[in-house]
């Protein structure tokens, strides 16, 4: 795969993710819309489109709600079982995508993918394992770190992707990219240094989650190059794999404790929490199809700023002037990365 191919196919998820349970744009790859004829065939259902001015606020609201809701479940409801909650979300998504496949056109992209057993074993399984690791590790970070601090650390995602791309010689470093790496890294370092309630365990979990997620995105480009998988189609394939992997991990990490503590959250919270996370992925499908990469990046930046503000109000998270300064530097590097096309 050439350098140009990789640069032109960097997915939106190369940007900081909304959260780790929400599978923000979660977890799908960039969709390419090709219009051959403005009039759809008579035997083909018309695709639903939502104007950008409507879907962007909806996506932002869903993303912010999912993250704050998860933090509320972990902290306020005293349900500190990230692996169980992640498994529940993925199992819910696995069922929901199959329901949508039979009742809507949202999962029609799966029809264009030839999923052989060999491709599943060589591509879906390892990528799903990285996906699972990213979700679990980052959710463990939410147990000890503030939402605002985690969002600041996620600004390092593009740097992790670039470094892995350099290591595998997928992309050649140049002065502009190195400047962006230094800029974002410096901003994240300042944000971490300025954190009032710094917890090493949570910090290491989040760093490992970023490494897993960056590796997953690079592997997608290497192993699934040319396949068009939007967030819903990605969930259709990855959610069952990740749910099974997580279910195998639960006995060794959380045991039976989550089942004994289910009364603290109740069925309504579990269903609405997973439903909101899935709704975010549905919103992401419409979002990616209506805006340019820069508009989506700016929407993500605005959402993160609102999310950080919301975490301060909802959970009393404290942020310092040094963190604001550092995060501003990281956002500047992020926007520079997107406006230059990563070149």
Tab-separated table of C-alpha atoms in Angstrom:
chain	number	residue	atom	x	y	z
A	1	UNK	CA	0.000	0.000	0.000
A	2	UNK	CA	1.452	3.345	-1.004
A	3	UNK	CA	1.944	6.366	1.156
A	4	UNK	CA	-0.658	8.294	-0.818
A	5	UNK	CA	-3.206	5.515	-0.373
A	6	UNK	CA	-2.719	5.521	3.365
A	7	UNK	CA	-2.892	9.273	3.699
A	8	UNK	CA	-6.089	9.481	1.684
A	9	UNK	CA	-7.755	6.722	3.666
A	10	UNK	CA	-6.991	7.815	7.230
A	11	UNK	CA	-10.356	7.303	8.947
A	12	UNK	CA	-12.178	9.884	10.986
A	13	UNK	CA	-11.459	7.784	14.034
A	14	UNK	CA	-7.838	8.849	13.731
A	15	UNK	CA	-9.085	11.927	15.539
A	16	UNK	CA	-9.712	11.831	19.323
A	17	UNK	CA	-12.617	9.532	20.034
A	18	UNK	CA	-15.658	10.633	21.956
A	19	UNK	CA	-15.268	7.797	24.415
A	20	UNK	CA	-14.324	4.215	24.608
A	21	UNK	CA	-17.659	2.625	25.235
A	22	UNK	CA	-19.567	4.745	22.779
A	23	UNK	CA	-17.588	3.503	19.763
A	24	UNK	CA	-17.624	7.011	18.460
A	25	UNK	CA	-17.555	7.095	14.661
A	26	UNK	CA	-16.428	4.666	17.327
A	27	UNK	CA	-15.298	2.443	15.687
A	28	UNK	CA	-15.976	2.515	12.075
A	29	UNK	CA	-14.032	3.580	9.091
A	30	UNK	CA	-14.601	6.433	6.709
A	31	UNK	CA	-17.507	5.953	4.351
A	32	UNK	CA	-17.141	6.927	0.718
A	33	UNK	CA	-20.272	8.110	-1.024
A	34	UNK	CA	-20.332	7.564	-4.791
A	35	UNK	CA	-23.240	9.004	-6.723
A	36	UNK	CA	-23.737	7.469	-10.135
A	37	UNK	CA	-27.289	8.642	-10.676
A	38	UNK	CA	-29.360	11.081	-8.680
A	39	UNK	CA	-32.378	8.832	-9.109
A	40	UNK	CA	-32.256	5.578	-7.099
A	41	UNK	CA	-33.382	2.415	-8.884
A	42	UNK	CA	-37.061	1.669	-8.519
A	43	UNK	CA	-36.391	-1.598	-6.706
A	44	UNK	CA	-33.926	-0.062	-4.262
A	45	UNK	CA	-35.075	1.814	-1.127
A	46	UNK	CA	-34.083	5.462	-1.006
A	47	UNK	CA	-31.263	6.275	1.394
A	48	UNK	CA	-32.246	8.476	4.315
A	49	UNK	CA	-30.233	11.682	4.659
A	50	UNK	CA	-30.258	14.227	7.475
A	51	UNK	CA	-28.968	17.795	6.974
A	52	UNK	CA	-25.646	18.606	8.640
A	53	UNK	CA	-27.194	21.394	10.703
A	54	UNK	CA	-29.421	18.776	12.366
A	55	UNK	CA	-27.227	15.673	12.584
A	56	UNK	CA	-24.115	17.389	13.973
A	57	UNK	CA	-25.917	18.623	17.144
A	58	UNK	CA	-27.603	15.222	17.489
A	59	UNK	CA	-24.253	13.419	17.235
A	60	UNK	CA	-22.639	15.817	19.717
A	61	UNK	CA	-25.493	15.380	22.185
A	62	UNK	CA	-25.365	11.576	21.901
A	63	UNK	CA	-21.598	11.479	22.320
A	64	UNK	CA	-21.571	13.737	25.382
A	65	UNK	CA	-24.506	11.868	26.933
A	66	UNK	CA	-22.887	8.462	26.449
A	67	UNK	CA	-19.632	9.457	28.133
A	68	UNK	CA	-21.241	11.241	31.064
A	69	UNK	CA	-23.767	8.391	31.427
A	70	UNK	CA	-20.985	5.788	31.605
A	71	UNK	CA	-19.098	7.856	34.173
A	72	UNK	CA	-22.325	8.172	36.179
A	73	UNK	CA	-22.791	4.385	36.155
A	74	UNK	CA	-19.194	3.770	37.223
A	75	UNK	CA	-19.045	6.426	39.931
A	76	UNK	CA	-22.458	7.572	41.142
A	77	UNK	CA	-24.159	4.167	40.912
A	78	UNK	CA	-21.069	2.444	42.322
A	79	UNK	CA	-20.812	-0.079	39.484
A	80	UNK	CA	-17.023	-0.235	38.865
A	81	UNK	CA	-17.097	-3.059	36.329
A	82	UNK	CA	-15.912	-1.713	32.940
A	83	UNK	CA	-15.380	-5.131	31.349
A	84	UNK	CA	-18.934	-6.225	32.133
A	85	UNK	CA	-20.457	-2.951	30.932
A	86	UNK	CA	-18.407	-3.045	27.725
A	87	UNK	CA	-19.470	-6.645	27.100
A	88	UNK	CA	-23.111	-5.689	27.605
A	89	UNK	CA	-22.783	-2.777	25.155
A	90	UNK	CA	-21.204	-4.977	22.503
A	91	UNK	CA	-23.749	-7.780	22.934
A	92	UNK	CA	-26.533	-5.206	22.631
A	93	UNK	CA	-24.917	-3.781	19.480
A	94	UNK	CA	-24.457	-7.242	17.957
A	95	UNK	CA	-28.186	-7.918	18.290
A	96	UNK	CA	-29.224	-4.400	17.260
A	97	UNK	CA	-27.173	-4.394	14.041
A	98	UNK	CA	-28.799	-7.646	12.970
A	99	UNK	CA	-32.242	-6.241	13.690
A	100	UNK	CA	-31.399	-3.166	11.598
A	101	UNK	CA	-30.060	-5.405	8.838
A	102	UNK	CA	-33.467	-7.030	8.513
A	103	UNK	CA	-35.585	-3.896	8.943
A	104	UNK	CA	-33.632	-0.978	7.429
A	105	UNK	CA	-30.992	-0.106	4.802
A	106	UNK	CA	-28.419	1.070	7.366
A	107	UNK	CA	-26.448	-2.188	7.256
A	108	UNK	CA	-26.668	-2.694	3.478
A	109	UNK	CA	-22.924	-2.047	3.237
A	110	UNK	CA	-22.354	-5.540	4.637
A	111	UNK	CA	-23.755	-7.001	1.399
A	112	UNK	CA	-20.807	-5.583	-0.551
A	113	UNK	CA	-18.220	-7.273	1.668
A	114	UNK	CA	-17.129	-10.802	0.897
A	115	UNK	CA	-16.380	-12.142	4.355
A	116	UNK	CA	-14.626	-15.471	3.925
A	117	UNK	CA	-13.519	-17.592	6.852
A	118	UNK	CA	-9.874	-16.814	6.077
A	119	UNK	CA	-10.488	-13.058	6.033
A	120	UNK	CA	-12.441	-13.318	9.286
A	121	UNK	CA	-9.599	-15.169	11.024
A	122	UNK	CA	-6.772	-13.044	9.594
A	123	UNK	CA	-8.494	-9.640	9.809
A	124	UNK	CA	-11.690	-9.408	11.842
A	125	UNK	CA	-10.459	-11.507	14.776
A	126	UNK	CA	-7.150	-9.677	15.467
A	127	UNK	CA	-8.686	-6.251	14.837
A	128	UNK	CA	-11.565	-7.200	17.120
A	129	UNK	CA	-9.099	-8.245	19.823
A	130	UNK	CA	-7.372	-4.840	19.619
A	131	UNK	CA	-10.783	-3.173	19.681
A	132	UNK	CA	-11.717	-5.126	22.801
A	133	UNK	CA	-8.456	-4.252	24.538
A	134	UNK	CA	-8.889	-0.574	23.722
A	135	UNK	CA	-12.414	-0.485	25.126
A	136	UNK	CA	-11.605	-2.330	28.357
A	137	UNK	CA	-8.416	-0.413	29.148
A	138	UNK	CA	-9.901	2.989	28.505
A	139	UNK	CA	-12.960	2.198	30.566
A	140	UNK	CA	-10.724	1.213	33.458
A	141	UNK	CA	-9.188	4.678	33.140
A	142	UNK	CA	-12.615	6.179	33.855
A	143	UNK	CA	-12.545	4.568	37.297
A	144	UNK	CA	-9.658	6.749	38.470
A	145	UNK	CA	-9.329	9.664	36.043
A	146	UNK	CA	-11.687	12.549	35.346
A	147	UNK	CA	-13.616	12.735	32.092
A	148	UNK	CA	-11.940	16.042	31.245
A	149	UNK	CA	-8.422	14.652	31.693
A	150	UNK	CA	-9.178	11.558	29.604
A	151	UNK	CA	-10.492	13.732	26.770
A	152	UNK	CA	-7.277	15.731	26.846
A	153	UNK	CA	-5.177	12.578	26.689
A	154	UNK	CA	-7.157	11.330	23.680
A	155	UNK	CA	-5.745	14.217	21.666
A	156	UNK	CA	-2.623	12.037	21.449
A	157	UNK	CA	-4.430	9.512	19.216
A	158	UNK	CA	-3.231	10.988	15.881
A	159	UNK	CA	0.358	10.988	17.153
A	160	UNK	CA	0.120	7.311	18.117
A	161	UNK	CA	-1.218	6.490	14.652
A	162	UNK	CA	1.572	8.420	12.955
A	163	UNK	CA	4.281	6.807	15.093
A	164	UNK	CA	2.991	3.307	14.318
A	165	UNK	CA	2.757	4.236	10.630
A	166	UNK	CA	6.363	5.435	10.716
A	167	UNK	CA	7.462	2.229	12.465
A	168	UNK	CA	5.835	0.026	9.813
A	169	UNK	CA	7.059	2.332	7.027
A	170	UNK	CA	3.500	2.923	5.876
A	171	UNK	CA	4.107	6.634	5.954
A	172	UNK	CA	7.373	8.540	5.647
A	173	UNK	CA	8.067	11.228	8.252
A	174	UNK	CA	8.581	14.796	7.100
A	175	UNK	CA	9.201	18.086	8.818
A	176	UNK	CA	5.523	19.078	8.908
A	177	UNK	CA	4.390	15.765	10.401
A	178	UNK	CA	7.186	15.819	12.960
A	179	UNK	CA	6.180	19.359	13.950
A	180	UNK	CA	2.589	18.166	14.439
A	181	UNK	CA	3.804	15.212	16.528
A	182	UNK	CA	5.860	17.530	18.746
A	183	UNK	CA	3.012	20.045	19.023
A	184	UNK	CA	0.350	17.529	20.068
A	185	UNK	CA	2.763	15.650	22.347
A	186	UNK	CA	3.790	18.853	24.106
A	187	UNK	CA	0.177	19.841	24.623
A	188	UNK	CA	-0.733	16.440	26.081
A	189	UNK	CA	2.335	16.499	28.348
A	190	UNK	CA	1.335	19.909	29.711
A	191	UNK	CA	-2.236	18.711	30.249
A	192	UNK	CA	-0.972	15.671	32.171
A	193	UNK	CA	1.478	17.756	34.217
A	194	UNK	CA	-1.296	20.163	35.163
A	195	UNK	CA	-3.728	17.442	36.283
A	196	UNK	CA	-4.682	17.953	39.923
A	197	UNK	CA	-5.792	14.379	40.658
A	198	UNK	CA	-3.250	12.369	38.695
A	199	UNK	CA	-3.526	8.578	39.057
A	200	UNK	CA	-0.722	6.529	37.511
A	201	UNK	CA	-2.819	3.377	37.033
A	202	UNK	CA	-5.544	5.213	35.151
A	203	UNK	CA	-2.981	7.141	33.126
A	204	UNK	CA	-1.198	3.939	32.061
A	205	UNK	CA	-4.534	2.304	31.192
A	206	UNK	CA	-5.464	5.230	28.965
A	207	UNK	CA	-2.032	5.277	27.303
A	208	UNK	CA	-2.300	1.544	26.605
A	209	UNK	CA	-5.839	2.052	25.253
A	210	UNK	CA	-4.548	4.712	22.852
A	211	UNK	CA	-1.815	2.329	21.675
A	212	UNK	CA	-4.376	-0.458	21.115
A	213	UNK	CA	-6.718	1.874	19.244
A	214	UNK	CA	-3.962	3.298	17.041
A	215	UNK	CA	-2.776	-0.221	16.228
A	216	UNK	CA	-6.337	-1.211	15.362
A	217	UNK	CA	-6.752	1.680	12.944
A	218	UNK	CA	-3.429	0.962	11.234
A	219	UNK	CA	-4.308	-2.729	10.944
A	220	UNK	CA	-7.621	-1.784	9.364
A	221	UNK	CA	-5.730	0.101	6.658
A	222	UNK	CA	-3.338	-2.806	6.121
A	223	UNK	CA	-5.749	-5.743	6.289
A	224	UNK	CA	-9.042	-4.268	5.118
A	225	UNK	CA	-7.789	-1.744	2.579
A	226	UNK	CA	-10.423	-1.042	-0.039
A	227	UNK	CA	-13.391	-2.234	2.017
A	228	UNK	CA	-15.988	0.416	2.819
A	229	UNK	CA	-17.135	-0.122	6.398
A	230	UNK	CA	-19.112	2.605	8.132
A	231	UNK	CA	-19.653	2.505	11.934
A	232	UNK	CA	-22.751	0.284	11.755
A	233	UNK	CA	-21.186	-2.247	9.366
A	234	UNK	CA	-18.064	-2.318	11.538
A	235	UNK	CA	-20.182	-3.041	14.593
A	236	UNK	CA	-21.987	-5.754	12.668
A	237	UNK	CA	-18.701	-7.647	12.297
A	238	UNK	CA	-16.703	-6.608	15.362
A	239	UNK	CA	-19.329	-6.481	18.128
A	240	UNK	CA	-19.905	-10.269	18.343
A	241	UNK	CA	-16.151	-10.954	18.317
A	242	UNK	CA	-15.442	-8.385	21.025
A	243	UNK	CA	-18.408	-9.471	23.138
A	244	UNK	CA	-17.136	-13.067	23.194
A	245	UNK	CA	-13.550	-11.981	23.954
A	246	UNK	CA	-14.736	-9.748	26.781
A	247	UNK	CA	-17.004	-12.456	28.170
A	248	UNK	CA	-13.994	-14.769	28.380
A	249	UNK	CA	-12.025	-12.071	30.213
A	250	UNK	CA	-14.710	-11.247	32.806
A	251	UNK	CA	-14.093	-14.311	35.064
A	252	UNK	CA	-10.418	-13.346	35.379
A	253	UNK	CA	-10.929	-9.612	35.956
A	254	UNK	CA	-14.273	-9.069	37.670
A	255	UNK	CA	-15.587	-12.538	38.426
A	256	UNK	CA	-19.206	-12.746	39.562
A	257	UNK	CA	-19.196	-9.354	41.315
A	258	UNK	CA	-20.940	-7.492	38.437
A	259	UNK	CA	-23.886	-9.895	38.588
A	260	UNK	CA	-24.223	-9.419	42.349
A	261	UNK	CA	-24.195	-5.643	41.860
A	262	UNK	CA	-26.742	-5.429	39.036
A	263	UNK	CA	-29.412	-4.246	41.479
A	264	UNK	CA	-27.483	-0.975	41.835
A	265	UNK	CA	-28.126	-0.018	38.213
A	266	UNK	CA	-31.298	-1.848	37.292
A	267	UNK	CA	-32.603	-3.025	33.932
A	268	UNK	CA	-33.765	0.428	32.786
A	269	UNK	CA	-30.314	1.969	33.193
A	270	UNK	CA	-28.609	-0.962	31.481
A	271	UNK	CA	-30.927	-0.842	28.461
A	272	UNK	CA	-30.927	2.951	28.068
A	273	UNK	CA	-27.163	3.106	28.553
A	274	UNK	CA	-26.479	0.525	25.840
A	275	UNK	CA	-29.213	1.994	23.647
A	276	UNK	CA	-27.676	5.457	23.798
A	277	UNK	CA	-24.255	4.047	22.906
A	278	UNK	CA	-25.748	2.299	19.893
A	279	UNK	CA	-27.712	5.416	18.893
A	280	UNK	CA	-24.401	7.265	18.737
A	281	UNK	CA	-23.163	4.873	16.077
A	282	UNK	CA	-26.354	5.309	14.076
A	283	UNK	CA	-25.898	9.085	14.266
A	284	UNK	CA	-22.291	8.634	13.133
A	285	UNK	CA	-23.439	6.969	9.893
A	286	UNK	CA	-25.481	10.030	8.947
A	287	UNK	CA	-22.811	12.419	10.225
A	288	UNK	CA	-19.954	11.042	8.112
A	289	UNK	CA	-22.029	11.229	4.953
A	290	UNK	CA	-22.911	14.938	5.204
A	291	UNK	CA	-19.716	16.759	6.135
A	292	UNK	CA	-16.149	17.218	4.993
A	293	UNK	CA	-13.270	15.903	7.069
A	294	UNK	CA	-12.450	19.367	8.402
A	295	UNK	CA	-16.070	20.078	9.400
A	296	UNK	CA	-16.250	16.763	11.241
A	297	UNK	CA	-12.949	17.470	12.981
A	298	UNK	CA	-14.144	20.895	14.104
A	299	UNK	CA	-17.411	19.326	15.291
A	300	UNK	CA	-15.379	16.825	17.300
A	301	UNK	CA	-13.277	19.609	18.829
A	302	UNK	CA	-16.414	21.569	19.785
A	303	UNK	CA	-17.941	18.429	21.259
A	304	UNK	CA	-14.841	17.714	23.357
A	305	UNK	CA	-14.796	21.263	24.695
A	306	UNK	CA	-18.472	20.963	25.651
A	307	UNK	CA	-17.795	17.554	27.184
A	308	UNK	CA	-14.943	18.875	29.319
A	309	UNK	CA	-17.174	21.732	30.456
A	310	UNK	CA	-19.987	19.274	31.167
A	311	UNK	CA	-17.735	17.038	33.271
A	312	UNK	CA	-16.712	20.041	35.355
A	313	UNK	CA	-20.368	20.863	36.007
A	314	UNK	CA	-21.674	17.297	36.445
A	315	UNK	CA	-18.839	15.713	38.421
A	316	UNK	CA	-16.933	18.707	39.793
A	317	UNK	CA	-13.807	17.872	37.796
A	318	UNK	CA	-11.060	20.419	38.298
A	319	UNK	CA	-9.012	21.722	35.390
A	320	UNK	CA	-6.061	24.068	35.652
A	321	UNK	CA	-4.903	26.914	33.455
A	322	UNK	CA	-1.890	24.815	32.439
A	323	UNK	CA	-4.203	22.042	31.224
A	324	UNK	CA	-6.272	24.501	29.194
A	325	UNK	CA	-3.088	25.887	27.648
A	326	UNK	CA	-1.719	22.416	26.868
A	327	UNK	CA	-4.994	21.153	25.430
A	328	UNK	CA	-5.234	24.258	23.230
A	329	UNK	CA	-1.810	23.426	21.792
A	330	UNK	CA	-2.920	19.854	21.104
A	331	UNK	CA	-6.088	21.032	19.382
A	332	UNK	CA	-4.021	23.394	17.242
A	333	UNK	CA	-1.843	20.470	16.155
A	334	UNK	CA	-4.926	18.347	15.524
A	335	UNK	CA	-6.499	20.970	13.260
A	336	UNK	CA	-3.169	21.464	11.480
A	337	UNK	CA	-3.001	17.698	10.888
A	338	UNK	CA	-6.455	17.663	9.351
A	339	UNK	CA	-6.114	20.804	7.245
A	340	UNK	CA	-2.864	19.569	5.720
A	341	UNK	CA	-4.302	16.130	5.011
A	342	UNK	CA	-1.642	14.543	7.205
A	343	UNK	CA	1.080	15.376	4.668
